[in-house]
Short mmCIF file of C-alpha atoms in Angstrom, two decimals:
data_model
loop_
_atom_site.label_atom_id
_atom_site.label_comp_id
_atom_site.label_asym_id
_atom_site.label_seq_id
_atom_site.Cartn_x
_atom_site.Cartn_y
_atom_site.Cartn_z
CA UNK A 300 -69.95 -36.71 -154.75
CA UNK A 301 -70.53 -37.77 -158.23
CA UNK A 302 -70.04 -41.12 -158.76
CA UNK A 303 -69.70 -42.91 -162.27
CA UNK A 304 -70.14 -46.84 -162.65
CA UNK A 305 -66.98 -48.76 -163.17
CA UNK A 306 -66.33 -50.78 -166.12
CA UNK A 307 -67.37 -54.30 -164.85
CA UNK A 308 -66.98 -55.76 -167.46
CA UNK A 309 -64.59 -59.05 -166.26
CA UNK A 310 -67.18 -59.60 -163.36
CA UNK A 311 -70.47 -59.55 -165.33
CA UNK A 312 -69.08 -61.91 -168.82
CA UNK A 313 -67.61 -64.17 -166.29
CA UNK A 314 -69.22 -64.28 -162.64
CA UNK A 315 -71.94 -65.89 -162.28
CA UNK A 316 -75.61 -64.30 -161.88
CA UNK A 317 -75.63 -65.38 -158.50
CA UNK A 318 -73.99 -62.44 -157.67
CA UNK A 319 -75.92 -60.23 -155.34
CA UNK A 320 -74.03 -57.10 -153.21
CA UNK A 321 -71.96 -56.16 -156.48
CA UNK A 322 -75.50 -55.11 -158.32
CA UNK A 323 -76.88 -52.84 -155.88
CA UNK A 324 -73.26 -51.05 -155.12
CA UNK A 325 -71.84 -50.78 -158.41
CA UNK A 326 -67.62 -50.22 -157.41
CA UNK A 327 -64.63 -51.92 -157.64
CA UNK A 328 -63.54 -51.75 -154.04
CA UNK A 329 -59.71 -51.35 -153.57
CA UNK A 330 -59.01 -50.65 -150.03
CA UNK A 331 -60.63 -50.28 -146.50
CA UNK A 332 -59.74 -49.42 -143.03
CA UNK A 333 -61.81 -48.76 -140.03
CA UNK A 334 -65.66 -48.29 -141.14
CA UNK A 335 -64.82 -46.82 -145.04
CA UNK A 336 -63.68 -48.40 -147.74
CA UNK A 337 -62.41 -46.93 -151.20
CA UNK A 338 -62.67 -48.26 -154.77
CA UNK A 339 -59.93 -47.70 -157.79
CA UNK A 340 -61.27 -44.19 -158.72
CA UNK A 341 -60.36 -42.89 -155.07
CA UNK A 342 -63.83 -42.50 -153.79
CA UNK A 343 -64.69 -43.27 -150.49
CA UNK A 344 -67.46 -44.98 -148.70
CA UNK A 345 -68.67 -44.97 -144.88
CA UNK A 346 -69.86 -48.68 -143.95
CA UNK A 347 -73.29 -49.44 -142.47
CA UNK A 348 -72.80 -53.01 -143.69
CA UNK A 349 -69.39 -54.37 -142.45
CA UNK A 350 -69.53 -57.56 -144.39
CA UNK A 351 -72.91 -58.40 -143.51
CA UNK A 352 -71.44 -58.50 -139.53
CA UNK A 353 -68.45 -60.14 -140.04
CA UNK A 354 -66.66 -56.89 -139.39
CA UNK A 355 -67.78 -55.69 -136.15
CA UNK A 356 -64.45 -54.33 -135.47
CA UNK A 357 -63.74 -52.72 -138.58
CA UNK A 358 -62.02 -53.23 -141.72
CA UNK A 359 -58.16 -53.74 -140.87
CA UNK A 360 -58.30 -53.53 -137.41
CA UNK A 361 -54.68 -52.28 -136.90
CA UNK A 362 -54.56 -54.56 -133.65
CA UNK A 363 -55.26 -58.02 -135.20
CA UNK A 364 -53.69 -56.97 -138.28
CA UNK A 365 -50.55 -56.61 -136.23
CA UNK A 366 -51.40 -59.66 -134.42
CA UNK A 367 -51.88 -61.70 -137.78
CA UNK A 368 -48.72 -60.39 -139.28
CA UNK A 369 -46.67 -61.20 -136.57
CA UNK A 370 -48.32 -64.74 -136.66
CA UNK A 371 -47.70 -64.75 -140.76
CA UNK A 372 -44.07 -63.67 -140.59
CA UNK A 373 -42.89 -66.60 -138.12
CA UNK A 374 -44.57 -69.39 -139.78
CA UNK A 375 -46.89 -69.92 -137.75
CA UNK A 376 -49.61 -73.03 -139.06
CA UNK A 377 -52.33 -71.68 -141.58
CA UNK A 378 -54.17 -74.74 -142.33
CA UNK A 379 -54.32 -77.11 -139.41
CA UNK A 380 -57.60 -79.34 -139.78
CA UNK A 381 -58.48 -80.00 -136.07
CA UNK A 382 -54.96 -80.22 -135.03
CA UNK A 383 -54.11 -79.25 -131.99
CA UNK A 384 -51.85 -75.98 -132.28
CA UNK A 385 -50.47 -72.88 -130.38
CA UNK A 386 -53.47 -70.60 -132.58
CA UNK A 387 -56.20 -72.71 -131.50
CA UNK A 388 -55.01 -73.24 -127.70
CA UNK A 389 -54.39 -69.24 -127.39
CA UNK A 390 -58.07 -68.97 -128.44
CA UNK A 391 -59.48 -71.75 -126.67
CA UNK A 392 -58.05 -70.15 -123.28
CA UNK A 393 -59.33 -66.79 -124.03
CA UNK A 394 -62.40 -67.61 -125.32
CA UNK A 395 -62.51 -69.46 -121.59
CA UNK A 396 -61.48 -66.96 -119.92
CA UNK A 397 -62.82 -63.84 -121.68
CA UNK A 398 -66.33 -64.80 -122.51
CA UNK A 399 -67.29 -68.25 -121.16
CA UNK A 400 -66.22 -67.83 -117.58
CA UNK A 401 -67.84 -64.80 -116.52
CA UNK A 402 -70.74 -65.02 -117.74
CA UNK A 403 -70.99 -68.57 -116.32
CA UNK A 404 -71.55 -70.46 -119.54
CA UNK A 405 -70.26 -74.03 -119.04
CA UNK A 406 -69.93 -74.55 -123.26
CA UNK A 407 -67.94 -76.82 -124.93
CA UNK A 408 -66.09 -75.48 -128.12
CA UNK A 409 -66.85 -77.42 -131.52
CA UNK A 410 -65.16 -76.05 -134.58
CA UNK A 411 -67.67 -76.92 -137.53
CA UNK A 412 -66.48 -75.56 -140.67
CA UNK A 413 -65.68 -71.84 -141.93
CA UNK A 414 -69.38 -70.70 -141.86
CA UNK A 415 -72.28 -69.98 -140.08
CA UNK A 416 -74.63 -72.38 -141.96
CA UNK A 417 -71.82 -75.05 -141.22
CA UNK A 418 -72.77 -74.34 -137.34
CA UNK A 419 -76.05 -74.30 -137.49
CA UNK A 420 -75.53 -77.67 -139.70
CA UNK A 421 -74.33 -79.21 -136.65
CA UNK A 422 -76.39 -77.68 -133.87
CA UNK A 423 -79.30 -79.11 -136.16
CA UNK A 424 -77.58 -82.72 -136.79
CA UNK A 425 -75.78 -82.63 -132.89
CA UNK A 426 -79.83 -82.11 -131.52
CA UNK A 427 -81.33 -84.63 -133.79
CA UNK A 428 -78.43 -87.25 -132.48
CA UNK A 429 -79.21 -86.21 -128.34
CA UNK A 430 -83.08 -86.35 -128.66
CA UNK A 431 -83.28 -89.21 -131.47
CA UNK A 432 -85.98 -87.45 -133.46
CA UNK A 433 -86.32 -85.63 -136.86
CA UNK A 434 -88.16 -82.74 -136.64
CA UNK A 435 -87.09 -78.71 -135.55
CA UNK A 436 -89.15 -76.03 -134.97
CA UNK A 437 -87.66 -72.46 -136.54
CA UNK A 438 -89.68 -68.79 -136.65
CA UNK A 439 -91.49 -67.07 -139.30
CA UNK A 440 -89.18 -64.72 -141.32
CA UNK A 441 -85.80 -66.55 -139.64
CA UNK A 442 -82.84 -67.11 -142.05
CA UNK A 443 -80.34 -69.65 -140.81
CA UNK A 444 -78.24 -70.23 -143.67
CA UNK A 445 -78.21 -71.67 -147.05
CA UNK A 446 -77.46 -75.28 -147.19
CA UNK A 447 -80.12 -77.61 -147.20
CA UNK A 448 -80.58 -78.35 -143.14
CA UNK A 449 -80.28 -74.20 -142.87
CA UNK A 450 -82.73 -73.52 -145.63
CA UNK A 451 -85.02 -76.16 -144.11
CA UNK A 452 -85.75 -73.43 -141.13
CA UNK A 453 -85.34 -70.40 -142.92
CA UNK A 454 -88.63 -68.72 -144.06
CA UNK A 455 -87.53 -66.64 -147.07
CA UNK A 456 -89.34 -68.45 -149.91
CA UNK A 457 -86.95 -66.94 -152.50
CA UNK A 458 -83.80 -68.58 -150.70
CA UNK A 459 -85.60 -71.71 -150.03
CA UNK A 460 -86.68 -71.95 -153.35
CA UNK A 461 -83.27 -72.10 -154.66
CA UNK A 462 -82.81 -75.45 -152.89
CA UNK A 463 -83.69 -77.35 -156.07
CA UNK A 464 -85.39 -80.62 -153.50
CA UNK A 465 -87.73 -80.49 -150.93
CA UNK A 466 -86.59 -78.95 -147.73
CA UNK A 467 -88.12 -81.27 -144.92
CA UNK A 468 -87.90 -82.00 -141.19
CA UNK A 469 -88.54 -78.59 -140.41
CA UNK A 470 -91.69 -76.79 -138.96
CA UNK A 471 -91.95 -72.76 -138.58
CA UNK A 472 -93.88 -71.03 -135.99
CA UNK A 473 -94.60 -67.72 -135.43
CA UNK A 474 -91.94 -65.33 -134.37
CA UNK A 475 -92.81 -62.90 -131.22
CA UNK A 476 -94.87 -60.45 -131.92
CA UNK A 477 -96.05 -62.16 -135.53
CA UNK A 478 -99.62 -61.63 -135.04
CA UNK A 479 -99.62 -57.63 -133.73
CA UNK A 480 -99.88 -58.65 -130.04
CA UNK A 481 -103.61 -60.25 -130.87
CA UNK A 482 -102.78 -63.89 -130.07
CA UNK A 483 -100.97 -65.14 -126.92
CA UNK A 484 -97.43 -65.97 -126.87
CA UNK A 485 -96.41 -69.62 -128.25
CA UNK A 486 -100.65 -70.65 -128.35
CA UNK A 487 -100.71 -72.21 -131.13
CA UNK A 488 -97.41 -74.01 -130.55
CA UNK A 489 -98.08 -75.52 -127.47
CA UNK A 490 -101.65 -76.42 -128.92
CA UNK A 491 -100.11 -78.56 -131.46
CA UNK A 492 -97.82 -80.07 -128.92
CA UNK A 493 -99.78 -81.31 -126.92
CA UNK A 494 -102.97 -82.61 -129.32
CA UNK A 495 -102.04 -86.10 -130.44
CA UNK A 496 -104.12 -85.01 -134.04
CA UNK A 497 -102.19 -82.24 -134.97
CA UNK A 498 -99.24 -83.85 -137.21
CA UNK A 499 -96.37 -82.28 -135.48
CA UNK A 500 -93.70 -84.48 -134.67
CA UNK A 501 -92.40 -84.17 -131.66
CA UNK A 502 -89.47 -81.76 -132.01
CA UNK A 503 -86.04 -82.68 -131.35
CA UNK A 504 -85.15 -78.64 -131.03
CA UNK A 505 -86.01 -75.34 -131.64
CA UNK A 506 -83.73 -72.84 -133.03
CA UNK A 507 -84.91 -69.12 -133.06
CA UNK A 508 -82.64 -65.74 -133.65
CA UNK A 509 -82.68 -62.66 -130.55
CA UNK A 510 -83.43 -60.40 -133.64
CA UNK A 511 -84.22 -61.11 -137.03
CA UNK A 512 -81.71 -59.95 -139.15
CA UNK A 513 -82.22 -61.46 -142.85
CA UNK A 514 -85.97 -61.41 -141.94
CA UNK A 515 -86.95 -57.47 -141.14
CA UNK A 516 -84.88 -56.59 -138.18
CA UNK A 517 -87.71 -58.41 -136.07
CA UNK A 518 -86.37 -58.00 -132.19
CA UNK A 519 -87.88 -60.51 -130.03
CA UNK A 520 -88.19 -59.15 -126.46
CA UNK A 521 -86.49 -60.67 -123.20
CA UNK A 522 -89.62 -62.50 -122.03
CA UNK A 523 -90.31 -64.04 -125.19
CA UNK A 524 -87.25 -65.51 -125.18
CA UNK A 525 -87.37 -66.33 -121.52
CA UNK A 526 -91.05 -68.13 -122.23
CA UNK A 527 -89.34 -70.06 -125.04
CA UNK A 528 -87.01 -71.47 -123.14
CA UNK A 529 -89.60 -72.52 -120.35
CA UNK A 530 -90.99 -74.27 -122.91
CA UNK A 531 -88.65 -75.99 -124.48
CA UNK A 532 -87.40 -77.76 -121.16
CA UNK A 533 -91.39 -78.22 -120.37
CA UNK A 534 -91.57 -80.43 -123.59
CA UNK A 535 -88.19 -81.98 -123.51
CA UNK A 536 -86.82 -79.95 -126.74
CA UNK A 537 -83.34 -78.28 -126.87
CA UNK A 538 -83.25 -74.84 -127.56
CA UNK A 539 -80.72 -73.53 -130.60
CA UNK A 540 -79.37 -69.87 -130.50
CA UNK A 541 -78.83 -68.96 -133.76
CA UNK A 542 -76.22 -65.82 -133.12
CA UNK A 543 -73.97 -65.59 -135.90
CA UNK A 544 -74.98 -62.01 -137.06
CA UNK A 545 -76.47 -60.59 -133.73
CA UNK A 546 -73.50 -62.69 -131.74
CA UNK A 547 -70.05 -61.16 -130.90
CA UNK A 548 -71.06 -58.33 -129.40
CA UNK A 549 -73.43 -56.42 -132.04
CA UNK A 550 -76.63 -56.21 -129.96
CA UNK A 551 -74.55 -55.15 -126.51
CA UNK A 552 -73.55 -58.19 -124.67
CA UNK A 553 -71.61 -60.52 -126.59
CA UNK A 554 -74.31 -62.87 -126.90
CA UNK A 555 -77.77 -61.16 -128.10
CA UNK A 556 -79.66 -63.94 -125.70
CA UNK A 557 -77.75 -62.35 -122.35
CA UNK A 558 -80.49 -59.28 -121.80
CA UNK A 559 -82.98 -62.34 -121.52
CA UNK A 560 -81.19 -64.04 -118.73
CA UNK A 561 -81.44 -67.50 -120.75
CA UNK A 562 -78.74 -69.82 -121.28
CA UNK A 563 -79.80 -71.88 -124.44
CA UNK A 564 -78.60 -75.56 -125.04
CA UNK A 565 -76.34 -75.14 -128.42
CA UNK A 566 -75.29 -71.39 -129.29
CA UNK A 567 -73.80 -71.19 -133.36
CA UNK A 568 -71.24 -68.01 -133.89
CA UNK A 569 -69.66 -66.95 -137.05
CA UNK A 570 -69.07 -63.58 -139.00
CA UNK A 571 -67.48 -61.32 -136.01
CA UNK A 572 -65.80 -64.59 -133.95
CA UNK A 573 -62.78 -63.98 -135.93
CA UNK A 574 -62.28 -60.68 -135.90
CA UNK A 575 -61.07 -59.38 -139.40
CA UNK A 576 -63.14 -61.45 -141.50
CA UNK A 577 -61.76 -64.38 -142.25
CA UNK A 578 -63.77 -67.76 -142.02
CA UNK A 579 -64.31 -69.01 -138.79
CA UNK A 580 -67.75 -70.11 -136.88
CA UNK A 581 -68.00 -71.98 -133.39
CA UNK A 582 -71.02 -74.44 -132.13
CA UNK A 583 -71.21 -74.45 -128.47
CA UNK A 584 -73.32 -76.52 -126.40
CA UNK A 585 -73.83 -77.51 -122.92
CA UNK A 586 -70.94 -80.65 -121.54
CA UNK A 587 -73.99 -83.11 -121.33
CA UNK A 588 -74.56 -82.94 -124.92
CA UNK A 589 -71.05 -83.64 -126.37
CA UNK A 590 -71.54 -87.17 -127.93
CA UNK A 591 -70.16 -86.85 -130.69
CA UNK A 592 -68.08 -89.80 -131.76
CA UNK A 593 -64.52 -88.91 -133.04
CA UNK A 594 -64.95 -87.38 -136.88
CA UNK A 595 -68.57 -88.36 -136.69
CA UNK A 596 -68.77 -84.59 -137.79
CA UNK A 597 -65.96 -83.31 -139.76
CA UNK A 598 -64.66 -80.45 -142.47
CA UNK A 599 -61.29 -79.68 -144.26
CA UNK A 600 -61.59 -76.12 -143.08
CA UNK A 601 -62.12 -76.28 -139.56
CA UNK A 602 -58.74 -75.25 -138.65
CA UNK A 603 -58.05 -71.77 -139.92
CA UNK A 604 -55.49 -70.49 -137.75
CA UNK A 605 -55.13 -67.51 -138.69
CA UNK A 606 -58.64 -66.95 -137.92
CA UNK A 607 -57.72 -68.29 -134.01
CA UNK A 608 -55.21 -65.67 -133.94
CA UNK A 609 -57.47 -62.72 -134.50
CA UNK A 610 -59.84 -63.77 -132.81
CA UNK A 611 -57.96 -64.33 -129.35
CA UNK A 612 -56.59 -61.00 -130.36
CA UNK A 613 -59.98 -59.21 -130.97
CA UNK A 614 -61.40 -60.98 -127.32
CA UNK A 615 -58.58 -59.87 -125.46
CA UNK A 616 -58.76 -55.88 -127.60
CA UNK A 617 -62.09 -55.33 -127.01
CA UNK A 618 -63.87 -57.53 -124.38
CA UNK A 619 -61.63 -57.85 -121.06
CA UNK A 620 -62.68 -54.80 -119.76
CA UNK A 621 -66.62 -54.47 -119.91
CA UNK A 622 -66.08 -51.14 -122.40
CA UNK A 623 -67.59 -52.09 -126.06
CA UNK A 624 -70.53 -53.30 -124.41
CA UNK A 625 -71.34 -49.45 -123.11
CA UNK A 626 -69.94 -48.38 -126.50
CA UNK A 627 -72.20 -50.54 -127.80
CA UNK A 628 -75.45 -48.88 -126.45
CA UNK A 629 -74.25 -45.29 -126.43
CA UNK A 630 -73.67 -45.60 -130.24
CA UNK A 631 -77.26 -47.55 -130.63
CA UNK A 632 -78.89 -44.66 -128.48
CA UNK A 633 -77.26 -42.42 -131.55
CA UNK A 634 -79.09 -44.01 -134.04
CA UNK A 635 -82.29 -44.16 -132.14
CA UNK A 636 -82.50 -40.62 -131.31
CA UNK A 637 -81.94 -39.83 -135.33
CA UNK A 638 -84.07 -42.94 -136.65
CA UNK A 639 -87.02 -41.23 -134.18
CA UNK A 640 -85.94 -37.96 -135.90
CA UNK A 641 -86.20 -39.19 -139.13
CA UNK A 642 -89.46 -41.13 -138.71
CA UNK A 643 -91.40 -37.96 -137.18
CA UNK A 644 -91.03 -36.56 -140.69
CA UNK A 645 -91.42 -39.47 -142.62
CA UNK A 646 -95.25 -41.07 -142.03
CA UNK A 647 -94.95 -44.25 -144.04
CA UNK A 648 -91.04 -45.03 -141.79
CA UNK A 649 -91.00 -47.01 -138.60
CA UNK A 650 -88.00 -48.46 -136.91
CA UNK A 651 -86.69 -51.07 -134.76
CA UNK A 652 -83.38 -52.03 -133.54
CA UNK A 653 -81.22 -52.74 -130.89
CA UNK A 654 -77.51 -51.91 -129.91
CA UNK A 655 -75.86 -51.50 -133.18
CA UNK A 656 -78.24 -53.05 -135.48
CA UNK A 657 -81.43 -51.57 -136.73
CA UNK A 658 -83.88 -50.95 -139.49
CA UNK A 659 -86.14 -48.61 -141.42
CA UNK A 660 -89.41 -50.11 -142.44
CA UNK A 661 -91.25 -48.53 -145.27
CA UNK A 662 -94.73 -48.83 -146.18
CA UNK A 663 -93.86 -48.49 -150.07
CA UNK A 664 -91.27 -51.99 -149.91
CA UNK A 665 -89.78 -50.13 -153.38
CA UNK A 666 -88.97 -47.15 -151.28
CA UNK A 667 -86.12 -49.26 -149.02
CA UNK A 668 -84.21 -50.19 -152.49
CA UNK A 669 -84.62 -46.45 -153.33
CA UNK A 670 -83.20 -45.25 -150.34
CA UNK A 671 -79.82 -47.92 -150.10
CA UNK A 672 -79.62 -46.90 -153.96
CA UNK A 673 -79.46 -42.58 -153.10
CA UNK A 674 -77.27 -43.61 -149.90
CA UNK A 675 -74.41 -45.31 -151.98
CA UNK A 676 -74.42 -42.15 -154.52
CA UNK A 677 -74.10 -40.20 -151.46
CA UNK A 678 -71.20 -42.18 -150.37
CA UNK A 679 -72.80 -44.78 -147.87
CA UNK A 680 -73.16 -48.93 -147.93
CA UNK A 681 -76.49 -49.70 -146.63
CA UNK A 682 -78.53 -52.86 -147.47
CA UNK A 683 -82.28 -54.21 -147.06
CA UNK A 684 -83.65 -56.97 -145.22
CA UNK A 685 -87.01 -58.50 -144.70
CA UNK A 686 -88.93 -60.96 -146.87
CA UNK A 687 -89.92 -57.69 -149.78
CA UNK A 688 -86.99 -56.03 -149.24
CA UNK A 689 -89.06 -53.41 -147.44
CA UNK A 690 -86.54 -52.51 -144.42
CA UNK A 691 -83.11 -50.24 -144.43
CA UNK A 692 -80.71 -52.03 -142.56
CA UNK A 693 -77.96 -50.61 -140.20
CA UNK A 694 -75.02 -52.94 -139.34
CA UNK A 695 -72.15 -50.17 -138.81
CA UNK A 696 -68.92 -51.44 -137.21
CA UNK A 697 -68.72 -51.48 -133.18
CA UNK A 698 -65.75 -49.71 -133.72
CA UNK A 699 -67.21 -46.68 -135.41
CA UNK A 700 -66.54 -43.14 -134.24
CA UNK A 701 -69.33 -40.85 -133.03
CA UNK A 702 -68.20 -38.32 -135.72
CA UNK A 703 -68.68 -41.12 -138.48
CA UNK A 704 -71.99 -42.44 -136.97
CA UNK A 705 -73.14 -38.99 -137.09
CA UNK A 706 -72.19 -38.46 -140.82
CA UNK A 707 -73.79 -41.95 -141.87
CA UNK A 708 -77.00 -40.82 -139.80
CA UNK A 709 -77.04 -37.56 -142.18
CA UNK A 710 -76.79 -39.20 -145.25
CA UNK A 711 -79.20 -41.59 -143.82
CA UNK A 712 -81.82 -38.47 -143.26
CA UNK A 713 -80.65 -36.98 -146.55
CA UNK A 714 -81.37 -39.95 -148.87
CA UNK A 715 -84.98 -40.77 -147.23
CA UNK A 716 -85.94 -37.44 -147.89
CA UNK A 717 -84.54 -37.27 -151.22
CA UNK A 718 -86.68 -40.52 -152.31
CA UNK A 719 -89.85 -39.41 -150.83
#
């Protein structure tokens, strides 16, 4: 497929330079369904991005876009602040009864704002209020958002650069695995915890990600996590669960932190929790926590409904019955198999993933750009991640056929060895 650059020229005399995907995929996207998408000239593209993860079920899932029609076409509310209204009861009871309740998770619900840095904005301000101190502990490489309490404990210096002010309060330590398996897990943390010289404030929380996905596809493993969590209740800090991206079902369980056995204090979701993309996120925290004072926290945008509506819709689709979890892995064994494949040729590759998202690490970081840029001439979206840019990321839809998986994984193989 031979692909020529669109004119562009409305997007790059008036847009602003801030603009990021656009560059690397130059289309103009028209239409999508499933995992592809087509731009005005009629080509089409397979998806190994779905909207950074806010598409885990594809783009125009015919089930919630028959659900949010129906919803559309008797009036139901669109913008309801934090009314109380059929949408938001519907997904309040099957968010109960779907996800919360079996798993034993004894959350309550806060609606936050549209995004995910608007619920990890909350978890950060809700922990500071419950422990009455300043200071949280994030993870080398983590990326929590991009408002100043998020960029505080992110670690990519070009993001937190943009801040424009100092970003303070916020301490990183290093992520599992940071120093090659050479220093014992959470040494140096508890070191400075517990010397009374070492300048660390006494942490209100800690907020860490199951796997990295801004940061390098870094997976931290189940004892890790478990240790963390020992900790944090050893030293009286709450422990955050940052799982917008990996949330929702995209690492195999709907939450990434189940496979550790942990139940963390606040859990932020956005991206998937609707469904078909549209702005929704979720804070959810343990009963004993919940002291907020009426509109002590509060957001014009907290009430999308339609967003309610297909996301009940997507919970009660694709998580009643136990199935997209196996999906899930049988698809993430697919890429495995092909990413080991692909690696035994390739010296300078190594991989890491799990479920449905994984990544490519090159020793060259130009080669990762090189490789995204061959895959969208060839027809496929794929991105980078990690702090040079130096990792292909997967992110296909959970919905994605074996067929198409197979043909992504292809062009996958076909544009790293077409770069070398």
């Amino acid at each position: 497929m031979t692909i020529t650059p669109p004119a562009l020229s409305v997007f790059e005399t008036l847009e602003s330079e801030v603009r990021s995907y656009c560059r690397s995929w130059p289309a103009v996207f028209d239409r999508a369904q499933g995992a592809r998408l087509t731009d005005e000239d009629g080509h089409s593209y397979l998806d190994f991005f779905a909207g950074a993860g806010s598409l885990n079920y594809g783009h125009n899932n015919p089930v919630l876009k028959r659900a949010l029609i129906d919803y559309i076409e008797r009036d139901g509310i669109t913008h309801g602040l934090d009314m109380a209204t059929t949408a938001k009861r519907a997904f309040l009871e099957t968010f109960q009864n779907v996800i919360l309740r079996p798993r034993d998770l004894p959350y309550k619900v806060m609606f936050p704002g549209p995004t995910g840095t608007n619920a990890v904005e909350s978890a950060l301000k809700l922990a500071r209020k419950v422990k009455g101190r300043e200071a949280v502990v994030s993870f080398t490489n983590a990326f929590h958002g991009m408002s100043l309490g998020s960029l505080a404990v992110t670690g990519n210096a070009f993001k937190r650069a943009g801040a424009g002010v100092p970003l303070v309060h916020g301490t990183p330590m290093p992520f599992d695995n940071y120093f090659d398996g050479t220093v014992p897990d959470f040494l140096w943390f508890e070191r400075l915890l517990e010397d009374q010289g070492s300048g660390l404030n006494k942490p209100a929380a800690v907020i860490v990600e199951t796997v990295q996905g801004e940061g390098g596809i870094n997976v931290a493993r189940a004892e890790w996590l478990r240790a963390l969590q020992e900790l944090c209740h050893r030293q009286d800090m709450l422990l955050i669960v940052d799982d917008i991206q990996m949330g929702c079902g995209r690492t195999g369980g709907f939450f990434s932190f189940e496979e550790a056995g942990i139940t963390p204090d606040i859990v932020t979701l956005s991206k998937s929790i609707s469904g078909y993309g549209l702005p929704m996120s979720l804070c959810l925290f343990k009963p004993e926590l919940d002291i907020w004072e009426p509109g002590e926290h509060n957001g014009t945008f907290r009430g999308n409904n339609p967003a309610f509506v297909t996301a009940a819709a997507a919970l009660q689709a694709y998580w009643a019955d136990g199935q997209m979890e196996k999906q899930t892995l049988a698809r993430g064994e697919q890429i495995e198999q092909t990413l080991l494949a692909i690696c035994a040729e390739e010296p300078t590759a190594h991989f890491r993933g799990r479920g449905l998202v994984w990544g490519m690490e090159f020793e060259d970081p130009a080669r990762a750009s090189a490789v995204c840029a061959r895959a969208f001439e060839l027809g496929l979206l794929l991105e980078t991640s990690g702090p040079q840019s130096e990792v292909v990321k997967l992110l296909p839809p959970l919905t994605i056929t074996p067929e198409e998986l197979d043909e992504g994984l292809r062009t996958l193989a076909r544009s790293v060895r077409e770069t070398a």
